[in-house]
Short mmCIF file of C-alpha atoms in Angstrom, two decimals:
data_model
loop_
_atom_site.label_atom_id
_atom_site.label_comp_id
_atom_site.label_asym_id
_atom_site.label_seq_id
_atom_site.Cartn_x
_atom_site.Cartn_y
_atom_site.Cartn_z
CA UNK W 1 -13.35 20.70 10.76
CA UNK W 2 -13.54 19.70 14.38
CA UNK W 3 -11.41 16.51 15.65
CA UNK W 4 -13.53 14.13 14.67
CA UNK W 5 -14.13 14.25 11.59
CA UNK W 6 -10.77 14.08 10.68
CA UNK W 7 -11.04 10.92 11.54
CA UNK W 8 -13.66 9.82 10.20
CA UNK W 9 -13.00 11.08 6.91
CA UNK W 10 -10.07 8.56 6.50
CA UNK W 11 -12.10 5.66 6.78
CA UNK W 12 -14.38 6.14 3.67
CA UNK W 13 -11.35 7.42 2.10
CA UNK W 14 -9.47 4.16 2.54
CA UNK W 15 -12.80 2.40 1.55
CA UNK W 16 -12.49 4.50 -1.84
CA UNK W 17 -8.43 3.79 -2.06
CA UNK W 18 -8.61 0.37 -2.11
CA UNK W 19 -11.96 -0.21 -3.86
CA UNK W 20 -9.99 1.98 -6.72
CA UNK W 21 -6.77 -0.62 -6.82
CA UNK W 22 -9.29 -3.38 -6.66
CA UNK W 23 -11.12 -1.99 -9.69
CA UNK W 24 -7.48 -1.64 -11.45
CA UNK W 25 -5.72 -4.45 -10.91
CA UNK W 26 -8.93 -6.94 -11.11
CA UNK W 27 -11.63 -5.69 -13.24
CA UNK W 28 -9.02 -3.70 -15.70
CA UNK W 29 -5.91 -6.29 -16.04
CA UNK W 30 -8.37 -8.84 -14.96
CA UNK W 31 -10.32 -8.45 -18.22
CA UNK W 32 -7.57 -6.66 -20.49
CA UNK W 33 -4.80 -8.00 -19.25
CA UNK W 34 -1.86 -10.73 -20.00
CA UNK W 35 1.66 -10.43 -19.27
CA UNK W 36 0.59 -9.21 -15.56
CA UNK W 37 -1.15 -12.07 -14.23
CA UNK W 38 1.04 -14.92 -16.07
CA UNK W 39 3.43 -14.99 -13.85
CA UNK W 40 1.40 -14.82 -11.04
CA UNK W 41 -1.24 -17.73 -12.99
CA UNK W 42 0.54 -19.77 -15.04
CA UNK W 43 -2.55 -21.15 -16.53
CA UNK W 44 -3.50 -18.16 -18.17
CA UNK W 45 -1.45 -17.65 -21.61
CA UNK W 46 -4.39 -15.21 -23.08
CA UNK W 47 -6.43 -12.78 -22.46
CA UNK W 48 -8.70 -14.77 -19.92
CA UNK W 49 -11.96 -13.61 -21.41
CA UNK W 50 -10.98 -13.94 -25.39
CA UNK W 51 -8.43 -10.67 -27.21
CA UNK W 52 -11.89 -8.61 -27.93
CA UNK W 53 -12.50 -8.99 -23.54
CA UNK W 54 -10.97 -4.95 -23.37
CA UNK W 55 -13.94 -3.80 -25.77
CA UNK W 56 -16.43 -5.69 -24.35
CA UNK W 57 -15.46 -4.38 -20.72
CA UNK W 58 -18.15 -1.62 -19.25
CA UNK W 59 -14.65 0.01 -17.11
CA UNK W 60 -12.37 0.48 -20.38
CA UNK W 61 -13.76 3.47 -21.90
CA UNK W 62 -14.15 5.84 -19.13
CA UNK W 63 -10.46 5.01 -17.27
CA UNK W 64 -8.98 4.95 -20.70
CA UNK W 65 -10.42 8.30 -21.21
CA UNK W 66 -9.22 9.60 -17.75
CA UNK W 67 -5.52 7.96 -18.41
CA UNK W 68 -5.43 9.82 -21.97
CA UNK W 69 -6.26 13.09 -20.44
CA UNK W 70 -4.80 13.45 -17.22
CA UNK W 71 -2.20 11.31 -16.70
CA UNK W 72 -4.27 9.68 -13.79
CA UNK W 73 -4.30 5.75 -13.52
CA UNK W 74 -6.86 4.54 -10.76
CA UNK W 75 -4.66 1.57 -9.18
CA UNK W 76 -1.85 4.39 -8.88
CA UNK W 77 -4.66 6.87 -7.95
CA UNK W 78 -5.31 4.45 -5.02
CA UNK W 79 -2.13 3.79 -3.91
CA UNK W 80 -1.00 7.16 -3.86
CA UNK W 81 -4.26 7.82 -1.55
CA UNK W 82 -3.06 5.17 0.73
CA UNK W 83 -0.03 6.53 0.90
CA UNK W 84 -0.87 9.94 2.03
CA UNK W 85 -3.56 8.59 4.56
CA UNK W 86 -0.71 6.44 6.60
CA UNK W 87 1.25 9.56 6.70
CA UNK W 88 -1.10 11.09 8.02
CA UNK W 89 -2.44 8.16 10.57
CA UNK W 90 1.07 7.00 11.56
CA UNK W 91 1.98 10.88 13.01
CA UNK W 92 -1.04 10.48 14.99
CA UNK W 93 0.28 7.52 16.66
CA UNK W 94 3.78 7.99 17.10
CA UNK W 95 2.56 11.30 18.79
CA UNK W 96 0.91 9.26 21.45
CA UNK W 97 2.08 6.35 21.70
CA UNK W 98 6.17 5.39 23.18
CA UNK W 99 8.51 4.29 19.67
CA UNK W 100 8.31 0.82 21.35
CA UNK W 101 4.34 0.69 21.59
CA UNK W 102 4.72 1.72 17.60
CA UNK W 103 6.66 -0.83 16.52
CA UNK W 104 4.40 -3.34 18.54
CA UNK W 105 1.42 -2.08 17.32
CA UNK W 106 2.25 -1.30 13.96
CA UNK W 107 3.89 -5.49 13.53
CA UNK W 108 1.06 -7.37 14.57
CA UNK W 109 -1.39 -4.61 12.72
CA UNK W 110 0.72 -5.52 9.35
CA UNK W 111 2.51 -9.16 9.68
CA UNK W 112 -0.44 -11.76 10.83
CA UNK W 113 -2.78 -10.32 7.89
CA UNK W 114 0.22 -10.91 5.49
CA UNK W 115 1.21 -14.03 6.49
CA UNK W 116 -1.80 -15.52 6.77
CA UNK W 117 -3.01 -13.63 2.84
CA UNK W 118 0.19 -14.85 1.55
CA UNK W 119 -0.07 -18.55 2.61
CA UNK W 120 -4.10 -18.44 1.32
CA UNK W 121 -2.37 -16.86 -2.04
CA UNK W 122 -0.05 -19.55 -1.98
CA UNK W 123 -2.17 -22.40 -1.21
CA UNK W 124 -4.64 -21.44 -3.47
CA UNK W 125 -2.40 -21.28 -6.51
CA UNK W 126 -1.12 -24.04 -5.78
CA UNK W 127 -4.52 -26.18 -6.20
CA UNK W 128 -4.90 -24.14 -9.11
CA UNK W 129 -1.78 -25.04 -11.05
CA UNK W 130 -2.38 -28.90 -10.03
CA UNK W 131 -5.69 -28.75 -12.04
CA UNK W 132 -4.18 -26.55 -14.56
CA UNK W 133 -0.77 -29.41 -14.93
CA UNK W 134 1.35 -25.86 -14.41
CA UNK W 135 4.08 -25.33 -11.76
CA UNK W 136 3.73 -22.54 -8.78
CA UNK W 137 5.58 -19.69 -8.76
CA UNK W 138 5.45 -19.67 -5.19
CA UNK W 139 7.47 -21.86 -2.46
CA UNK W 140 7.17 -21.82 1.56
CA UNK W 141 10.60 -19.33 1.54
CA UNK W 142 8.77 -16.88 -0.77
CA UNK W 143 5.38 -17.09 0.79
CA UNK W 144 7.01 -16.35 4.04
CA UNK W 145 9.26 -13.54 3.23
CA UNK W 146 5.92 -11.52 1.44
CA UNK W 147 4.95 -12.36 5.29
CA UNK W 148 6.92 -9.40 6.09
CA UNK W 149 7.40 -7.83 2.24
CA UNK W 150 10.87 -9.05 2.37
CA UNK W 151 11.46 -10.98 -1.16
CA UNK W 152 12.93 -7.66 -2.40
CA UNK W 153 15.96 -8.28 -0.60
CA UNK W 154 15.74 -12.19 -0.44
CA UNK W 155 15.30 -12.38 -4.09
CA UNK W 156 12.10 -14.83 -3.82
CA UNK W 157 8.75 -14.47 -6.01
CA UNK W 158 5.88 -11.93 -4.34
CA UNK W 159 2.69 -13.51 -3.22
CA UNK W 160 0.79 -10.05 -4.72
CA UNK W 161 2.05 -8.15 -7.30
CA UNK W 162 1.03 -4.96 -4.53
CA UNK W 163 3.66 -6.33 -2.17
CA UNK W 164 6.36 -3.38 -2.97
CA UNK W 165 3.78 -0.85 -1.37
CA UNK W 166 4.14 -3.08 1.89
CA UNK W 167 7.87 -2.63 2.00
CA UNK W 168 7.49 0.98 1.52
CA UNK W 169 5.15 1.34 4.59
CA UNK W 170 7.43 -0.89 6.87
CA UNK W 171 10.12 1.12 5.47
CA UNK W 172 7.94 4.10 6.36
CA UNK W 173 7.71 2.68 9.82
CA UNK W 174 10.45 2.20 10.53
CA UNK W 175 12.22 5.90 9.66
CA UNK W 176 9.50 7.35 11.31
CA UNK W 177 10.33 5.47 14.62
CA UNK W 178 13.93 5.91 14.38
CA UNK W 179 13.42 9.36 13.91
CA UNK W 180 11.22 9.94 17.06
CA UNK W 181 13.45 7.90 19.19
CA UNK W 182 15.73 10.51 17.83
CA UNK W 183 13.32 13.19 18.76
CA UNK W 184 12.07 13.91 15.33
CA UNK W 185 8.40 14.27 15.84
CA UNK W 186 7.45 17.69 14.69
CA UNK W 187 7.47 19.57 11.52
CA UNK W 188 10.99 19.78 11.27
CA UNK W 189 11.84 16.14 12.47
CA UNK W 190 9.56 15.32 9.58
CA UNK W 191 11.54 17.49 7.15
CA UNK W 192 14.43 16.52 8.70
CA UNK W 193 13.73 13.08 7.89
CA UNK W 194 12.52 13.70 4.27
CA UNK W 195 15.95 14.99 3.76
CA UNK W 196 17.41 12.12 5.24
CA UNK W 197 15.90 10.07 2.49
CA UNK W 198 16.31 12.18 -0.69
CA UNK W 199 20.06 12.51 0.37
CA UNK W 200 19.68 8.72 0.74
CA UNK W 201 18.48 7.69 -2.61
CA UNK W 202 20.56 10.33 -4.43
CA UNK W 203 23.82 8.70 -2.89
CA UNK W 204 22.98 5.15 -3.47
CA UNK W 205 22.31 5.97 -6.87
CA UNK W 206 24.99 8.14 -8.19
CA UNK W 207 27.50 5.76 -9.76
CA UNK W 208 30.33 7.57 -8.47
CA UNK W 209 29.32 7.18 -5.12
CA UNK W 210 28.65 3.39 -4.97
CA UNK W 211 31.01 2.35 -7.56
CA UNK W 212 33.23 1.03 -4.94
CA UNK W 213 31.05 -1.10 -3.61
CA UNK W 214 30.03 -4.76 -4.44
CA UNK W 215 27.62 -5.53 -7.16
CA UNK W 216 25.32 -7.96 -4.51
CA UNK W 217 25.68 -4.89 -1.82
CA UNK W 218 24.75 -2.38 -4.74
CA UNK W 219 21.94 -3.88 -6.19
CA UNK W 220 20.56 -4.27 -2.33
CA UNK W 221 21.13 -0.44 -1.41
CA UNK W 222 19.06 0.69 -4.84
CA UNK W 223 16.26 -1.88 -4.23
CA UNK W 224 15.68 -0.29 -0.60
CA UNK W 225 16.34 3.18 -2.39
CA UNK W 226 13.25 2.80 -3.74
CA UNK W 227 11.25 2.24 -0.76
CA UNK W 228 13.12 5.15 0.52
CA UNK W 229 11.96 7.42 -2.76
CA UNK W 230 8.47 7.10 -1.37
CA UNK W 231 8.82 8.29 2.05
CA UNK W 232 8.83 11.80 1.37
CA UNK W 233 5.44 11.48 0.18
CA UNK W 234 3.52 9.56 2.81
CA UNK W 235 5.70 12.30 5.25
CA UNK W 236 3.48 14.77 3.18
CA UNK W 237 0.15 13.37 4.83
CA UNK W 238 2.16 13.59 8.61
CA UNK W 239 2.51 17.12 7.73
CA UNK W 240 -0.99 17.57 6.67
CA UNK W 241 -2.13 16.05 10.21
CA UNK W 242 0.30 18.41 12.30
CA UNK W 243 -1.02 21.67 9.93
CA UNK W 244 -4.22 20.56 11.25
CA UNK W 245 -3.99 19.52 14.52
CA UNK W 246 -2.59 22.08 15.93
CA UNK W 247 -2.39 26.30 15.07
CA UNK W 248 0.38 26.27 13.32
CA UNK W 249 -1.39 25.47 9.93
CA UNK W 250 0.15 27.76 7.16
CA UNK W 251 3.96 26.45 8.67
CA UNK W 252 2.32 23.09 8.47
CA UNK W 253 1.37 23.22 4.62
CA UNK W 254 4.71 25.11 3.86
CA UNK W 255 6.21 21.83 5.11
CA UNK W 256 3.96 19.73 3.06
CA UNK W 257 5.05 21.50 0.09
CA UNK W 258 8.71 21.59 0.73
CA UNK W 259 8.66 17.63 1.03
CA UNK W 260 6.56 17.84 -2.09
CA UNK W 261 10.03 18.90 -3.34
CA UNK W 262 12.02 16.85 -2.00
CA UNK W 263 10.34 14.20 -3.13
CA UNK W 264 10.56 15.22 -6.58
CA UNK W 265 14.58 16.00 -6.13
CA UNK W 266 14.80 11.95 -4.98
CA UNK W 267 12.65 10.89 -7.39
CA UNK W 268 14.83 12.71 -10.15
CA UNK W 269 17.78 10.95 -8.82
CA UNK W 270 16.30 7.72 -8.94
CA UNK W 271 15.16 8.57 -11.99
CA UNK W 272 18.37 9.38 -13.30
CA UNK W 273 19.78 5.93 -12.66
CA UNK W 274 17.16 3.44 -13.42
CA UNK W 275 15.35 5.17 -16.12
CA UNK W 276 11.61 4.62 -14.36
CA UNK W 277 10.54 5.63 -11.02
CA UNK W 278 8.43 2.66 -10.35
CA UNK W 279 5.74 2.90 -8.15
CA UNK W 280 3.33 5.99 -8.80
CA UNK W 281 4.06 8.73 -11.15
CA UNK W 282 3.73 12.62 -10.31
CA UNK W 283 -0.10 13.35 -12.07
CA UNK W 284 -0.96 10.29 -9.88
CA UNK W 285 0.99 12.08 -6.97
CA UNK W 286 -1.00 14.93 -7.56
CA UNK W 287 -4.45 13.45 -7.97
CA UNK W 288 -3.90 11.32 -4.79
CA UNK W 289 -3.55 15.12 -3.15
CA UNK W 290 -6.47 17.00 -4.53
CA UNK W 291 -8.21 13.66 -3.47
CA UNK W 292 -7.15 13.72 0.01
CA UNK W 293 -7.37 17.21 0.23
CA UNK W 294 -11.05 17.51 -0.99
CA UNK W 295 -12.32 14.27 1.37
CA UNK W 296 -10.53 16.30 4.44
CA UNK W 297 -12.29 19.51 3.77
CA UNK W 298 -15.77 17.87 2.92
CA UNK W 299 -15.50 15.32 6.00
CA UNK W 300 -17.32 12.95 4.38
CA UNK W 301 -20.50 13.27 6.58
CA UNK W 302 -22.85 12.08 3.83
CA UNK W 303 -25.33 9.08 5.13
CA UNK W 304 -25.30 7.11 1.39
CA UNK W 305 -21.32 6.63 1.79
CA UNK W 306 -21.63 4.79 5.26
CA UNK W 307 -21.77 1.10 3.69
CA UNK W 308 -18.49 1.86 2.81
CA UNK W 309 -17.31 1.82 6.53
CA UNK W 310 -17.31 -1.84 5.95
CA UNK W 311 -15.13 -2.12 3.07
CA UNK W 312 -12.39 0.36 5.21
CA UNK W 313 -12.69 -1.76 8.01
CA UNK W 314 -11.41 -5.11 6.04
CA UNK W 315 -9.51 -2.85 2.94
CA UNK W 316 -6.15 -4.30 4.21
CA UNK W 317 -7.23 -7.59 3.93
CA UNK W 318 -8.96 -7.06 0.48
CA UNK W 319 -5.96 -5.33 -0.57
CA UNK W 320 -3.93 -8.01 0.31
CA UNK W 321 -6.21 -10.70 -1.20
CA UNK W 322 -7.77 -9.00 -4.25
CA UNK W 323 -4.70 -10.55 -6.37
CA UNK W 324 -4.15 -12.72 -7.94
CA UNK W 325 -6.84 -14.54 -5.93
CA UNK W 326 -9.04 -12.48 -8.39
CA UNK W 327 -7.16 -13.51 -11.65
CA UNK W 328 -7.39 -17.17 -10.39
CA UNK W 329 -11.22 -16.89 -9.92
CA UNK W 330 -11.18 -14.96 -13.57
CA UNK W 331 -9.09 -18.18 -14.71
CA UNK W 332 -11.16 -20.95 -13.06
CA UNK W 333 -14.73 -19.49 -13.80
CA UNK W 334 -13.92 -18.54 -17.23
CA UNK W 335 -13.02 -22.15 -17.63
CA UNK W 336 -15.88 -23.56 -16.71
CA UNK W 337 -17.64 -21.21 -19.45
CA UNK W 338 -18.92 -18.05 -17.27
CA UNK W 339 -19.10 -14.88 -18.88
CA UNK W 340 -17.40 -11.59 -17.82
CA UNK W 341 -20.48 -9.86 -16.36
CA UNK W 342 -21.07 -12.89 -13.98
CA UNK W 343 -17.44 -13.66 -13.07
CA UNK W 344 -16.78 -10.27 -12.08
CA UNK W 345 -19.99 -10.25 -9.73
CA UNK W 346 -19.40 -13.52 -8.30
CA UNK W 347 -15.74 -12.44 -7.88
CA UNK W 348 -16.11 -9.06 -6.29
CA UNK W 349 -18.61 -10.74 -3.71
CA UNK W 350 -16.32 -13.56 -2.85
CA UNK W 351 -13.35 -11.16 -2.31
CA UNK W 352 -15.43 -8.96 0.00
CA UNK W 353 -16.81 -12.22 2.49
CA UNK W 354 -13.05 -13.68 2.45
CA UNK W 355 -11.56 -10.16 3.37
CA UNK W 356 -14.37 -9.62 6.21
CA UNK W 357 -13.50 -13.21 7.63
CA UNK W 358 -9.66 -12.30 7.48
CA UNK W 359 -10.10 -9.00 9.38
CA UNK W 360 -12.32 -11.19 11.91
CA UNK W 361 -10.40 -14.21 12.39
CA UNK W 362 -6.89 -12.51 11.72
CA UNK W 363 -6.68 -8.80 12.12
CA UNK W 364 -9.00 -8.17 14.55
CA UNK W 365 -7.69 -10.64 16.66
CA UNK W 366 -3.83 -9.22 16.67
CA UNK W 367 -5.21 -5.81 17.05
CA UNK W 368 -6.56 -6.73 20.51
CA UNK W 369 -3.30 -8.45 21.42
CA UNK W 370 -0.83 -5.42 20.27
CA UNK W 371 -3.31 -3.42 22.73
CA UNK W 372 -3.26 -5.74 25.27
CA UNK W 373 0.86 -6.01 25.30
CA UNK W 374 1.56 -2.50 25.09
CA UNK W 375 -1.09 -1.89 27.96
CA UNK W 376 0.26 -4.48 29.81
CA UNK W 377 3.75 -2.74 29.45
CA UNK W 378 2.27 0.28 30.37
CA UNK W 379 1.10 -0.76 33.71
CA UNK W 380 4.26 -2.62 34.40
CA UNK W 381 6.16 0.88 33.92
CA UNK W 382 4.05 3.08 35.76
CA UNK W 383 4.55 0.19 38.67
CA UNK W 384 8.06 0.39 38.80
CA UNK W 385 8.08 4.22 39.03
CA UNK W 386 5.79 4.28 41.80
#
């Protein structure tokens, strides 16, 4: 596979990853669901589309069937592909780019899109729960800590239910720069910090350990623990990039594998403690790599999957937007008597054209200035050396 398509590759695959979550979290607890989208829509107390809405939706049988016999669940399926392809993206960059430049780059590439998606979210509810005489979940605290996928730690409601996979890629951020300011940019930094984080969430979770500590201080350590779990995974895709970047590939697998293990030994720790690993689970894990895997060696060359180079190019937007802005239009247009076919059509098209205006308006726009600032810098350096 020459350079190239490498790249190109990921795009269609995060087109795929996030039209997968979409299709769980909207058009599967969007029609089946309840207790998911309550607390996120008041208003709705029922299944939105009447308790037979599950047999009557075209998605049901053929993910049910998938679930029953492999394990596989395609919001976790998505997720887990996300994961893998920031691993892999985020070594690219930290290869070329000074830990500064990262951090710059990476902030205004995450933070504007979530601030302004979680304010949207927020207003948006809002006008909904007005018409619907319920109360928000959301206040201007909560709505700006999801700004930054901090209401883990301040204890405030979540904007989108998808927020915890935010924190783990900030979290993922920022290990990865710490470790390359620490010189940890190869394969072994990225075992090295893999370790780091399975040693990590097996401390903070063994009672003995932590017993002496506060219950407030406690509780905050096992909440980041979790974000912590995941790392070894996405650190999986950074290994995939180096085994195939470079000539080194059979060392670079064996690397991929061995954090495929220690993931496992920090997810058995977690485990251990909290009964649930949250997040994805390991046939999901798995899926998400024979996935990645497959889309790599193919390279997605194929002319009928280039409309989805639009969808990639907005999928953090959508993925930020698709709920519970979906649920609410679910809510409203079921409300004014549309059926399911209808609402999910009108739905799906109105995520799309406000996701393409956010990655306009908003990302686009902070993309150019994290360039711009870390060019800027860049100049200003090689000035003062001359």
């Amino acid at each position: 596979m020459s350079k190239n398509d490498r790249i190109v590759f990921l795009d269609y695959l995060r087109a795929i990853a996030c039209l997968l979550v979409v299709v769980g979290h909207v058009y599967i607890i969007g029609y089946n669901g309840q207790p998911e989208i309550q607390p996120f829509v008041p208003g709705v107390t029922a299944i939105i589309f009447g308790p037979n809405a599950p047999l009557r939706n075209i998605f049901t049988p053929p993910l049910l069937w998938v679930l029953v016999n492999t394990g596989v669940n395609v919001g976790e399926l998505g997720v887990c592909i996300f994961f893998l392809i920031s691993g892999f993206v985020i070594q690219r960059a930290i290869e070329r780019e000074t830990t500064t430049d990262f951090l710059i780059k990476r902030a205004l590439r995450i933070i504007p899109v979530a601030l302004v998606a979680s304010f949207l979210i927020g207003a948006t509810t809002a006008i909904y729960c007005y018409l619907t005489h319920t109360v928000s979940p959301h206040s201007f605290v909560s709505l700006l800590a999801s700004s930054a996928a901090l209401g883990g730690y301040l204890h405030t409601f979540p904007s989108t239910p998808v927020l915890w996979t935010l924190a783990v890629e900030i979290m993922f951020y920022a290990l990865v720069a710490i470790g390359a300011g620490l010189g940890l940019r190869g394969l072994p930094g990225i075992l090295c910090i893999g370790i780091c984080c399975a040693a990590f969430v097996a401390a903070v979770n063994a009672s003995f350990i932590v017993s002496a500590l506060s219950q407030s201080v406690r509780s905050e350590l096992q909440y980041a623990s979790f974000s912590v779990l995941q790392v070894p995974y996405l650190l999986i895709g950074s290994c995939i990039y180096r085994a195939t970047s470079g000539d080194r590939r059979a060392i670079g697998f064996l690397h991929a594998v061995l954090l495929g293990c220690i993931y496992l030994i920090a997810r058995y720790a977690y485990i251990t403690e909290h009964g649930d690993s949250g997040g994805f689970d390991v046939p999901n894990g798995i899926a998400g790599l024979v996935v990645f895997a497959t889309a790599m060696w193919s390279g997605m060359q194929w002319r009928w999957i280039r409309p989805l180079k639009r969808i990639a190019n907005a999928s953090y937007p959508l993925y930020m937007l698709h709920v519970p802005l979906g649920w609410i239009a679910f809510a409203w247009m079921a409300s004014m008597g549309l059926g399911m076919v209808s609402t999910g059509i009108v739905t799906g098209f109105g995520l799309l054209l406000l996701s393409g205006m956010l990655h306009v308006f908003v990302e686009l726009p902070a993309q150019r200035l994290g360039k711009t600032m870390t060019s800027r810098k860049d100049v200003a350096t090689t000035a003062e050396t001359a």
